[in-house]
CSV table of C-alpha atoms and ligand atoms in Angstrom, one decimal:
chain,number,residue,atom,x,y,z
D,1,UNK,CA,-31.8,-34.3,-67.3
D,2,UNK,CA,-30.7,-31.2,-68.4
D,3,UNK,CA,-27.2,-31.4,-69.3
D,4,UNK,CA,-24.8,-28.8,-70.4
D,5,UNK,CA,-21.9,-29.5,-72.7
D,6,UNK,CA,-19.8,-26.4,-72.7
D,7,UNK,CA,-17.0,-26.3,-75.0
D,8,UNK,CA,-14.5,-24.1,-73.0
D,9,UNK,CA,-12.2,-23.2,-75.7
D,10,UNK,CA,-13.9,-22.8,-79.1
D,11,UNK,CA,-10.5,-22.1,-80.9
D,12,UNK,CA,-10.8,-24.8,-83.2
D,13,UNK,CA,-12.7,-24.2,-86.8
D,14,UNK,CA,-15.5,-26.5,-87.4
D,15,UNK,CA,-14.2,-30.0,-88.4
D,16,UNK,CA,-10.7,-29.5,-87.3
D,17,UNK,CA,-9.7,-32.5,-85.0
D,18,UNK,CA,-9.0,-31.3,-81.6
D,19,UNK,CA,-5.6,-33.3,-80.5
D,20,UNK,CA,-6.9,-33.1,-76.7
D,21,UNK,CA,-10.0,-33.0,-75.2
D,22,UNK,CA,-11.5,-33.9,-71.6
D,23,UNK,CA,-14.8,-35.5,-70.6
D,24,UNK,CA,-15.5,-34.1,-67.1
D,25,UNK,CA,-18.0,-35.7,-64.9
D,26,UNK,CA,-19.4,-38.4,-67.4
D,27,UNK,CA,-20.4,-41.8,-66.5
D,28,UNK,CA,-18.7,-44.8,-68.1
D,29,UNK,CA,-20.4,-47.7,-69.1
D,30,UNK,CA,-19.0,-51.0,-68.8
D,31,UNK,CA,-20.8,-52.9,-71.3
D,32,UNK,CA,-19.3,-56.7,-69.9
D,33,UNK,CA,-20.0,-56.0,-66.6
D,34,UNK,CA,-23.3,-54.2,-67.0
D,35,UNK,CA,-22.4,-51.4,-64.6
D,36,UNK,CA,-22.0,-48.0,-64.6
D,37,UNK,CA,-19.2,-46.0,-63.1
D,38,UNK,CA,-19.3,-42.8,-60.8
D,39,UNK,CA,-19.0,-39.5,-62.8
D,40,UNK,CA,-15.5,-39.2,-63.5
D,41,UNK,CA,-13.2,-37.8,-66.4
D,42,UNK,CA,-11.9,-39.0,-69.3
D,43,UNK,CA,-9.0,-38.0,-71.6
D,44,UNK,CA,-8.8,-38.1,-75.4
D,45,UNK,CA,-5.3,-37.3,-77.3
D,46,UNK,CA,-4.5,-38.0,-80.9
D,47,UNK,CA,-7.4,-40.3,-81.1
D,48,UNK,CA,-6.9,-42.7,-78.4
D,49,UNK,CA,-8.3,-42.6,-74.7
D,50,UNK,CA,-6.1,-41.7,-72.4
D,51,UNK,CA,-5.5,-40.9,-68.8
D,52,UNK,CA,-7.0,-37.4,-67.8
D,53,UNK,CA,-4.7,-36.7,-65.3
D,54,UNK,CA,-2.2,-36.9,-68.1
D,55,UNK,CA,-3.9,-34.1,-69.8
D,56,UNK,CA,-3.6,-30.0,-68.7
D,57,UNK,CA,-7.3,-29.0,-68.4
D,58,UNK,CA,-5.5,-25.1,-69.7
D,59,UNK,CA,-4.0,-27.0,-72.5
D,60,UNK,CA,-6.7,-29.6,-73.9
D,61,UNK,CA,-8.3,-28.0,-77.3
D,62,UNK,CA,-11.6,-29.3,-75.6
D,63,UNK,CA,-13.7,-30.0,-72.4
D,64,UNK,CA,-17.0,-31.3,-72.7
D,65,UNK,CA,-19.2,-30.9,-69.2
D,66,UNK,CA,-21.3,-33.5,-69.3
D,67,UNK,CA,-23.6,-35.3,-66.7
D,68,UNK,CA,-24.1,-38.3,-69.7
D,69,UNK,CA,-23.1,-41.7,-69.9
D,70,UNK,CA,-20.3,-42.9,-72.6
D,71,UNK,CA,-20.1,-46.3,-74.4
D,72,UNK,CA,-18.1,-47.6,-77.0
D,73,UNK,CA,-18.7,-46.5,-80.4
D,74,UNK,CA,-21.7,-48.7,-82.2
D,75,UNK,CA,-21.1,-51.0,-85.1
D,76,UNK,CA,-23.3,-51.8,-88.3
D,77,UNK,CA,-22.5,-55.1,-89.5
D,78,UNK,CA,-24.3,-55.3,-92.7
D,79,UNK,CA,-23.8,-51.9,-93.8
D,80,UNK,CA,-24.3,-50.9,-97.8
D,81,UNK,CA,-22.3,-48.2,-98.7
D,82,UNK,CA,-24.0,-46.6,-101.5
D,83,UNK,CA,-22.1,-47.5,-104.9
D,84,UNK,CA,-19.5,-44.5,-106.1
D,85,UNK,CA,-22.2,-44.0,-109.1
D,86,UNK,CA,-25.0,-42.7,-106.7
D,87,UNK,CA,-22.4,-39.6,-106.6
D,88,UNK,CA,-20.4,-38.4,-103.8
D,89,UNK,CA,-23.2,-36.4,-102.0
D,90,UNK,CA,-25.2,-39.5,-101.5
D,91,UNK,CA,-22.3,-41.5,-100.4
D,92,UNK,CA,-20.9,-38.7,-97.8
D,93,UNK,CA,-24.6,-38.2,-96.5
D,94,UNK,CA,-25.3,-42.1,-96.0
D,95,UNK,CA,-21.9,-42.3,-93.9
D,96,UNK,CA,-22.7,-39.1,-91.7
D,97,UNK,CA,-26.3,-40.6,-91.1
D,98,UNK,CA,-24.2,-43.7,-89.8
D,99,UNK,CA,-21.9,-41.7,-88.0
D,100,UNK,CA,-24.3,-39.0,-86.7
D,101,UNK,CA,-26.6,-42.2,-84.7
D,102,UNK,CA,-23.2,-43.5,-83.1
D,103,UNK,CA,-21.8,-45.7,-85.6
D,104,UNK,CA,-18.0,-45.5,-85.6
D,105,UNK,CA,-17.3,-49.0,-87.4
D,106,UNK,CA,-19.6,-50.2,-90.4
D,107,UNK,CA,-19.1,-53.2,-92.5
D,108,UNK,CA,-20.0,-52.8,-96.1
D,109,UNK,CA,-21.7,-56.0,-97.0
D,110,UNK,CA,-21.3,-54.9,-101.1
D,111,UNK,CA,-17.7,-53.4,-101.8
D,112,UNK,CA,-16.3,-51.9,-105.2
D,113,UNK,CA,-13.1,-50.8,-106.0
D,114,UNK,CA,-14.3,-47.2,-105.3
D,115,UNK,CA,-14.8,-48.0,-101.4
D,116,UNK,CA,-11.2,-48.7,-100.9
D,117,UNK,CA,-10.9,-45.2,-101.8
D,118,UNK,CA,-13.1,-44.5,-99.3
D,119,UNK,CA,-12.0,-46.3,-96.7
D,120,UNK,CA,-8.4,-44.6,-96.7
D,121,UNK,CA,-10.5,-41.4,-97.0
D,122,UNK,CA,-12.6,-42.0,-93.5
D,123,UNK,CA,-9.4,-43.5,-92.0
D,124,UNK,CA,-7.5,-40.2,-93.0
D,125,UNK,CA,-10.5,-38.3,-91.2
D,126,UNK,CA,-11.1,-36.7,-94.9
D,127,UNK,CA,-14.6,-37.6,-94.8
D,128,UNK,CA,-16.3,-37.5,-91.4
D,129,UNK,CA,-18.0,-40.9,-91.0
D,130,UNK,CA,-17.5,-44.3,-89.6
D,131,UNK,CA,-14.6,-46.7,-90.5
D,132,UNK,CA,-15.3,-48.5,-92.9
D,133,UNK,CA,-14.8,-52.5,-93.4
D,134,UNK,CA,-15.3,-53.1,-96.8
D,135,UNK,CA,-16.3,-56.6,-98.7
D,136,UNK,CA,-15.5,-56.6,-102.6
D,137,UNK,CA,-18.1,-57.4,-105.0
D,138,UNK,CA,-20.5,-60.3,-104.4
D,139,UNK,CA,-19.9,-63.9,-104.9
D,140,UNK,CA,-22.8,-65.5,-106.2
D,141,UNK,CA,-24.4,-68.1,-108.7
D,142,UNK,CA,-23.8,-65.1,-111.5
D,143,UNK,CA,-20.6,-64.0,-110.6
D,144,UNK,CA,-18.7,-67.4,-110.0
D,145,UNK,CA,-19.6,-70.4,-111.5
D,146,UNK,CA,-16.7,-72.5,-111.5
D,147,UNK,CA,-14.2,-73.8,-109.0
D,148,UNK,CA,-11.2,-72.3,-110.6
D,149,UNK,CA,-13.2,-68.8,-111.0
D,150,UNK,CA,-13.8,-69.0,-107.6
D,151,UNK,CA,-10.0,-69.1,-107.1
D,152,UNK,CA,-9.1,-66.5,-109.4
D,153,UNK,CA,-11.7,-64.1,-107.9
D,154,UNK,CA,-10.8,-64.9,-104.2
D,155,UNK,CA,-7.2,-64.4,-104.8
D,156,UNK,CA,-8.2,-60.9,-106.7
D,157,UNK,CA,-10.2,-59.7,-104.0
D,158,UNK,CA,-7.3,-60.4,-101.6
D,159,UNK,CA,-4.8,-59.0,-103.7
D,160,UNK,CA,-7.0,-55.6,-104.4
D,161,UNK,CA,-7.1,-55.1,-100.4
D,162,UNK,CA,-11.0,-55.6,-99.7
D,163,UNK,CA,-11.5,-57.0,-96.1
D,164,UNK,CA,-13.7,-59.4,-96.7
D,165,UNK,CA,-15.6,-61.7,-99.4
D,166,UNK,CA,-19.2,-61.3,-99.3
D,167,UNK,CA,-21.3,-64.4,-100.2
D,168,UNK,CA,-24.6,-63.8,-101.8
D,169,UNK,CA,-26.9,-66.8,-102.9
D,170,UNK,CA,-26.6,-69.0,-105.6
D,171,UNK,CA,-23.0,-70.7,-105.0
D,172,UNK,CA,-22.6,-74.4,-105.4
D,173,UNK,CA,-21.1,-76.7,-102.7
D,174,UNK,CA,-17.8,-77.3,-105.1
D,175,UNK,CA,-17.1,-73.2,-105.5
D,176,UNK,CA,-18.5,-72.7,-101.9
D,177,UNK,CA,-15.5,-75.1,-100.8
D,178,UNK,CA,-12.7,-73.6,-103.1
D,179,UNK,CA,-14.0,-70.0,-102.1
D,180,UNK,CA,-13.7,-71.1,-98.2
D,181,UNK,CA,-10.0,-72.9,-98.8
D,182,UNK,CA,-8.5,-70.3,-100.7
D,183,UNK,CA,-9.7,-67.8,-98.2
D,184,UNK,CA,-8.5,-69.7,-95.1
D,185,UNK,CA,-5.0,-69.9,-96.7
D,186,UNK,CA,-5.1,-66.1,-97.4
D,187,UNK,CA,-6.6,-65.6,-94.2
D,188,UNK,CA,-9.4,-63.1,-95.2
D,189,UNK,CA,-13.1,-63.5,-93.8
D,190,UNK,CA,-16.0,-65.0,-96.0
D,191,UNK,CA,-19.2,-63.6,-94.7
D,192,UNK,CA,-23.0,-63.3,-95.8
D,193,UNK,CA,-25.5,-65.6,-97.0
D,194,UNK,CA,-26.1,-69.3,-97.0
D,195,UNK,CA,-26.9,-70.5,-100.7
D,196,UNK,CA,-29.2,-73.3,-101.0
D,197,UNK,CA,-27.4,-75.9,-102.3
D,198,UNK,CA,-24.6,-75.4,-99.6
D,199,UNK,CA,-26.7,-75.0,-96.8
D,200,UNK,CA,-26.1,-74.4,-92.9
D,201,UNK,CA,-24.2,-77.7,-92.4
D,202,UNK,CA,-21.7,-77.4,-94.5
D,203,UNK,CA,-21.1,-73.5,-93.2
D,204,UNK,CA,-21.1,-74.6,-90.2
D,205,UNK,CA,-17.9,-77.1,-91.2
D,206,UNK,CA,-16.0,-74.2,-92.8
D,207,UNK,CA,-14.7,-71.1,-91.4
D,208,UNK,CA,-17.0,-68.4,-92.4
D,209,UNK,CA,-17.1,-65.7,-90.3
D,210,UNK,CA,-20.8,-64.6,-90.3
D,211,UNK,CA,-24.2,-66.2,-91.6
D,212,UNK,CA,-25.8,-62.7,-92.0
D,213,UNK,CA,-29.5,-62.5,-91.6
D,214,UNK,CA,-29.9,-66.1,-90.1
D,215,UNK,CA,-30.0,-67.1,-93.3
D,216,UNK,CA,-30.3,-71.3,-93.9
D,217,UNK,CA,-31.7,-71.9,-90.3
D,218,UNK,CA,-35.1,-71.8,-92.0
D,219,UNK,CA,-34.1,-74.9,-93.7
D,220,UNK,CA,-32.6,-77.2,-90.9
D,221,UNK,CA,-35.7,-76.1,-88.9
D,222,UNK,CA,-37.8,-78.4,-91.1
D,223,UNK,CA,-38.1,-81.8,-90.3
D,224,UNK,CA,-37.1,-84.5,-92.9
D,225,UNK,CA,-40.4,-85.9,-93.1
D,226,UNK,CA,-42.2,-82.6,-93.3
D,227,UNK,CA,-43.6,-82.0,-97.3
D,228,UNK,CA,-41.7,-78.6,-97.1
D,229,UNK,CA,-38.7,-80.5,-96.6
D,230,UNK,CA,-36.0,-80.0,-99.5
D,231,UNK,CA,-38.6,-77.1,-101.3
D,232,UNK,CA,-37.3,-74.0,-102.4
D,233,UNK,CA,-37.0,-71.6,-99.3
D,234,UNK,CA,-37.5,-68.2,-100.6
D,235,UNK,CA,-35.8,-65.3,-98.9
D,236,UNK,CA,-34.3,-66.1,-95.9
D,237,UNK,CA,-36.7,-69.0,-95.6
D,238,UNK,CA,-40.1,-67.4,-95.9
D,239,UNK,CA,-41.5,-70.2,-97.7
D,240,UNK,CA,-41.1,-72.5,-95.4
D,241,UNK,CA,-42.7,-70.9,-92.3
D,242,UNK,CA,-45.7,-73.2,-92.0
D,243,UNK,CA,-42.7,-76.3,-91.4
D,244,UNK,CA,-40.4,-74.9,-89.4
D,245,UNK,CA,-40.3,-76.7,-85.6
D,246,UNK,CA,-39.2,-74.4,-83.0
D,247,UNK,CA,-37.5,-77.7,-81.4
D,248,UNK,CA,-34.9,-77.9,-83.6
D,249,UNK,CA,-33.6,-74.3,-82.2
D,250,UNK,CA,-31.7,-75.6,-79.2
D,251,UNK,CA,-29.4,-78.0,-81.3
D,252,UNK,CA,-28.5,-75.6,-84.3
D,253,UNK,CA,-27.9,-73.0,-81.6
D,254,UNK,CA,-25.0,-75.4,-79.9
D,255,UNK,CA,-23.6,-76.1,-83.0
D,256,UNK,CA,-23.5,-72.5,-84.2
D,257,UNK,CA,-21.4,-71.9,-80.9
D,258,UNK,CA,-19.3,-74.7,-81.3
D,259,UNK,CA,-18.5,-73.9,-84.6
D,260,UNK,CA,-17.8,-70.5,-83.9
D,261,UNK,CA,-19.7,-69.2,-86.9
D,262,UNK,CA,-20.9,-65.6,-85.8
D,263,UNK,CA,-24.5,-64.5,-86.6
D,264,UNK,CA,-25.7,-61.0,-88.0
D,265,UNK,CA,-29.7,-61.1,-87.7
D,266,UNK,CA,-30.6,-58.0,-89.5
D,267,UNK,CA,-33.7,-58.6,-87.8
D,268,UNK,CA,-35.1,-55.4,-87.5
D,269,UNK,CA,-35.1,-55.3,-91.8
D,270,UNK,CA,-37.2,-58.3,-92.1
D,271,UNK,CA,-39.2,-57.5,-89.0
D,272,UNK,CA,-40.1,-54.2,-90.9
D,273,UNK,CA,-41.0,-56.4,-94.1
D,274,UNK,CA,-42.9,-59.3,-92.4
D,275,UNK,CA,-45.1,-57.7,-89.6
D,276,UNK,CA,-44.4,-53.3,-89.6
D,277,UNK,CA,-47.0,-51.0,-90.5
D,278,UNK,CA,-45.9,-49.9,-94.0
D,279,UNK,CA,-47.5,-46.9,-93.3
D,280,UNK,CA,-46.1,-45.8,-89.8
D,281,UNK,CA,-42.4,-47.0,-91.1
D,282,UNK,CA,-43.0,-44.8,-94.0
D,283,UNK,CA,-44.2,-41.6,-91.4
D,284,UNK,CA,-41.1,-42.0,-88.9
D,285,UNK,CA,-39.3,-38.6,-88.3
D,286,UNK,CA,-36.1,-40.4,-89.5
D,287,UNK,CA,-37.2,-40.8,-93.2
D,288,UNK,CA,-36.8,-37.3,-93.4
D,289,UNK,CA,-33.2,-38.2,-94.2
D,290,UNK,CA,-33.9,-40.7,-97.0
D,291,UNK,CA,-34.0,-39.2,-100.8
D,292,UNK,CA,-37.7,-38.9,-101.8
D,293,UNK,CA,-36.8,-41.2,-104.7
D,294,UNK,CA,-35.2,-44.2,-102.6
D,295,UNK,CA,-38.4,-43.8,-100.4
D,296,UNK,CA,-40.7,-44.1,-103.0
D,297,UNK,CA,-39.4,-47.4,-104.1
D,298,UNK,CA,-39.3,-48.7,-100.2
D,299,UNK,CA,-42.8,-48.5,-100.4
D,300,UNK,CA,-43.4,-50.1,-103.8
D,301,UNK,CA,-40.7,-53.3,-103.1
D,302,UNK,CA,-41.9,-53.7,-99.5
D,303,UNK,CA,-45.6,-54.3,-100.9
D,304,UNK,CA,-44.3,-57.0,-103.3
D,305,UNK,CA,-42.4,-58.5,-99.9
D,306,UNK,CA,-45.6,-58.7,-98.4
D,307,UNK,CA,-46.7,-61.1,-100.8
D,308,UNK,CA,-44.2,-63.5,-99.6
D,309,UNK,CA,-46.0,-64.0,-96.2
D,310,UNK,CA,-49.6,-65.9,-96.6
D,311,UNK,CA,-51.0,-64.9,-93.6
D,312,UNK,CA,-50.5,-62.6,-90.6
D,313,UNK,CA,-50.4,-65.0,-88.4
D,314,UNK,CA,-47.7,-66.9,-90.6
D,315,UNK,CA,-45.7,-63.6,-90.6
D,316,UNK,CA,-46.1,-63.3,-86.9
D,317,UNK,CA,-44.7,-66.7,-86.2
D,318,UNK,CA,-42.2,-66.3,-88.7
D,319,UNK,CA,-40.5,-63.6,-86.5
D,320,UNK,CA,-41.3,-65.1,-83.2
D,321,UNK,CA,-39.2,-68.4,-84.2
D,322,UNK,CA,-36.3,-65.9,-85.6
D,323,UNK,CA,-36.6,-63.9,-82.2
D,324,UNK,CA,-36.2,-67.4,-80.3
D,325,UNK,CA,-33.2,-68.5,-82.4
D,326,UNK,CA,-31.4,-65.0,-81.9
D,327,UNK,CA,-32.0,-65.7,-77.9
D,328,UNK,CA,-31.0,-69.4,-78.2
D,329,UNK,CA,-27.9,-68.8,-80.2
D,330,UNK,CA,-26.9,-66.0,-77.7
D,331,UNK,CA,-27.6,-68.2,-74.8
D,332,UNK,CA,-25.8,-71.1,-76.4
D,333,UNK,CA,-22.6,-68.5,-76.4
D,334,UNK,CA,-22.7,-68.0,-80.4
D,335,UNK,CA,-21.4,-64.4,-80.9
D,336,UNK,CA,-24.2,-62.2,-82.3
D,337,UNK,CA,-23.4,-59.1,-83.8
D,338,UNK,CA,-25.6,-56.1,-84.7
D,339,UNK,CA,-26.3,-55.6,-88.5
D,340,UNK,CA,-29.7,-53.7,-90.0
D,341,UNK,CA,-28.8,-54.1,-93.9
D,342,UNK,CA,-29.3,-50.5,-93.9
D,343,UNK,CA,-30.1,-48.8,-96.2
D,344,UNK,CA,-32.0,-51.7,-97.7
D,345,UNK,CA,-35.9,-51.1,-97.8
D,346,UNK,CA,-37.3,-49.7,-94.7
D,347,UNK,CA,-33.8,-49.6,-93.2
D,348,UNK,CA,-32.4,-46.3,-92.3
D,349,UNK,CA,-29.1,-45.8,-91.9
D,350,UNK,CA,-28.0,-45.4,-88.3
D,351,UNK,CA,-31.3,-45.4,-87.2
D,352,UNK,CA,-32.0,-49.1,-88.0
D,353,UNK,CA,-29.1,-50.3,-85.3
D,354,UNK,CA,-31.0,-48.7,-82.5
D,355,UNK,CA,-34.2,-50.4,-83.6
D,356,UNK,CA,-32.1,-53.8,-84.1
D,357,UNK,CA,-30.5,-53.2,-80.7
D,358,UNK,CA,-34.1,-52.9,-79.0
D,359,UNK,CA,-35.1,-55.8,-80.6
D,360,UNK,CA,-32.7,-58.2,-79.4
D,361,UNK,CA,-33.8,-56.9,-75.8
D,362,UNK,CA,-37.5,-57.8,-76.9
D,363,UNK,CA,-36.2,-61.2,-77.8
D,364,UNK,CA,-34.3,-61.7,-74.5
D,365,UNK,CA,-31.2,-60.5,-74.2
D,366,UNK,CA,-30.6,-57.9,-71.4
D,367,UNK,CA,-30.1,-54.4,-72.6
D,368,UNK,CA,-26.1,-54.9,-71.7
D,369,UNK,CA,-26.0,-58.0,-74.1
D,370,UNK,CA,-27.7,-56.0,-76.7
D,371,UNK,CA,-25.2,-53.6,-76.3
D,372,UNK,CA,-22.3,-56.1,-76.7
D,373,UNK,CA,-23.6,-57.3,-80.0
D,374,UNK,CA,-22.4,-53.4,-81.2
D,375,UNK,CA,-19.8,-53.1,-79.4
D,376,UNK,CA,-17.5,-55.5,-77.8
D,377,UNK,CA,-18.7,-58.6,-79.5
D,378,UNK,CA,-17.8,-56.8,-82.8
D,379,UNK,CA,-14.3,-56.1,-80.9
D,380,UNK,CA,-14.1,-59.7,-80.4
D,381,UNK,CA,-15.1,-61.1,-83.5
D,382,UNK,CA,-12.4,-58.7,-85.5
D,383,UNK,CA,-9.7,-59.6,-82.8
D,384,UNK,CA,-9.3,-56.1,-81.8
D,385,UNK,CA,-8.1,-55.5,-78.1
D,386,UNK,CA,-8.0,-51.6,-78.5
D,387,UNK,CA,-12.0,-51.0,-79.8
D,388,UNK,CA,-15.3,-51.7,-78.0
D,389,UNK,CA,-13.7,-50.5,-74.8
D,390,UNK,CA,-13.3,-47.2,-72.6
D,391,UNK,CA,-9.5,-47.5,-71.1
D,392,UNK,CA,-6.4,-45.6,-71.8
D,393,UNK,CA,-5.1,-47.1,-75.0
D,394,UNK,CA,-8.5,-47.9,-76.5
D,395,UNK,CA,-9.2,-45.9,-79.6
D,396,UNK,CA,-11.3,-43.0,-79.3
D,397,UNK,CA,-14.5,-44.0,-81.1
D,398,UNK,CA,-17.0,-43.2,-78.3
D,399,UNK,CA,-20.6,-42.3,-78.0
D,400,UNK,CA,-22.0,-39.6,-75.4
D,401,UNK,CA,-25.1,-40.4,-74.2
D,402,UNK,CA,-28.0,-38.3,-72.0
D,403,UNK,CA,-29.4,-41.5,-70.4
D,404,UNK,CA,-28.4,-44.7,-69.2
D,405,UNK,CA,-28.5,-47.3,-72.2
D,406,UNK,CA,-28.6,-50.2,-69.5
D,407,UNK,CA,-31.7,-48.8,-67.8
D,408,UNK,CA,-33.5,-49.2,-71.3
D,409,UNK,CA,-31.7,-49.7,-74.6
D,410,UNK,CA,-34.0,-47.2,-76.2
D,411,UNK,CA,-31.4,-44.6,-74.4
D,412,UNK,CA,-28.8,-45.6,-77.1
D,413,UNK,CA,-31.0,-43.1,-79.4
D,414,UNK,CA,-30.5,-40.1,-76.6
D,415,UNK,CA,-26.5,-38.8,-78.3
D,416,UNK,CA,-25.1,-35.8,-77.0
D,417,UNK,CA,-22.0,-36.4,-79.4
D,418,UNK,CA,-19.7,-39.2,-81.2
D,419,UNK,CA,-16.0,-39.3,-81.3
D,420,UNK,CA,-14.7,-41.0,-84.1
D,421,UNK,CA,-11.0,-41.5,-84.0
D,422,UNK,CA,-10.6,-38.6,-81.4
D,423,UNK,CA,-12.6,-36.2,-83.5
D,424,UNK,CA,-15.7,-34.7,-81.6
D,425,UNK,CA,-19.0,-34.2,-83.4
D,426,UNK,CA,-21.5,-32.7,-80.7
D,427,UNK,CA,-25.0,-32.4,-81.1
D,428,UNK,CA,-25.0,-29.0,-82.4
D,429,UNK,CA,-22.4,-30.1,-85.2
D,430,UNK,CA,-24.2,-33.5,-85.9
D,431,UNK,CA,-27.4,-31.7,-86.0
D,432,UNK,CA,-26.1,-29.3,-88.5
D,433,UNK,CA,-25.2,-32.1,-90.9
D,434,UNK,CA,-28.3,-34.1,-90.5
D,435,UNK,CA,-30.3,-30.7,-91.4
D,436,UNK,CA,-28.6,-30.3,-94.5
D,437,UNK,CA,-28.9,-34.3,-95.3
D,438,UNK,CA,-32.9,-33.7,-94.5
D,439,UNK,CA,-32.9,-30.8,-96.9
D,440,UNK,CA,-31.0,-32.6,-100.1
D,441,UNK,CA,-33.2,-35.6,-99.4
D,442,UNK,CA,-36.4,-33.8,-99.9
D,443,UNK,CA,-35.0,-31.8,-103.2
D,444,UNK,CA,-35.0,-35.0,-105.0
N,1,LIG,ZN1,-26.9,-56.6,-97.8
């Protein structure tokens, strides 16, 4: 399909925010109804979607003529914003990688004080990038070892203004309980890993927001009379493959749905590690945006990770069991939120979410259901009624695709432009930014 994007009035300097814009001849993808509208017009003014007829075309700052498909902006719900000590350039480049791939919201899962400033700069449009939701520094076995310490750290992070608490491995049940109680009282989310000593049962009894990486489920899938029951699960249960029993999945899925706990599977990350062709992954086109030093580290680390899997069959079985868990969680009505843990090992910021969505479809979700994990499910999870939508009144966080994502989820990659809070990044502008990132990546 040949598409022409005509900017009729290029009176704005690059980077300036158009106050009003009209998408002409665009089809709207309704994620919840799994349908596509007839070609229509969509207006945007001051960062929000408005009725296109309320904008006089002669007065519009920009008119985008397209035959494409508009979807709500995507989210990466398990992102790692680089620490500020990595340097401003690397932080900004990573943010642009997410944005250029259609991510208008990221949930940073390892925050630090500098990320609070960054969150504000992104909100103010001072730095191009997605909206940032950020956790504080990690709660883990080393950072918090006593209930009193847990209480103090929870209070301090709430006071500092973080959006959520990041739970990492190594927490003791009495510590987890205090974090949960204190956070519930303050009304702050706590999400992330399931510590071995805490376990999925305790998490499902709590108000934990998300379980990330499907952590903790492998332990519950090993029957009590199996020799691996209660043994060291390793990273995400990789030591338990031989003991994992798929018959346990439906009940776990049902209980998760009942508990109202969401999951951020980061399945693409795990598949890259377990069964991916490392050389092919390293040769991907998108690797050109990854700094050479980081790429070299990835290659080394994934070799170590591979040693966690006893056999190829075991790794394959592990991947399949996890996919089945994702499908059954979804079918049971538990919320799945797209997350890929980028830029963890082999997970390229932005690119990785498209991989993640494709995996959800391979696992049994429809393209619309997969798309929901990065759009409407996220709005539901966050309790936001004006995101994940395209109607007048919605925040103008949208992605314009050349091809219909409901026909093929891979079409989420056919990005013609991204709009973040009304600021329009057309293909040319995105490509210029990506080219500069690739150049810098090659220089490291
Ligand atoms: Zn992480």
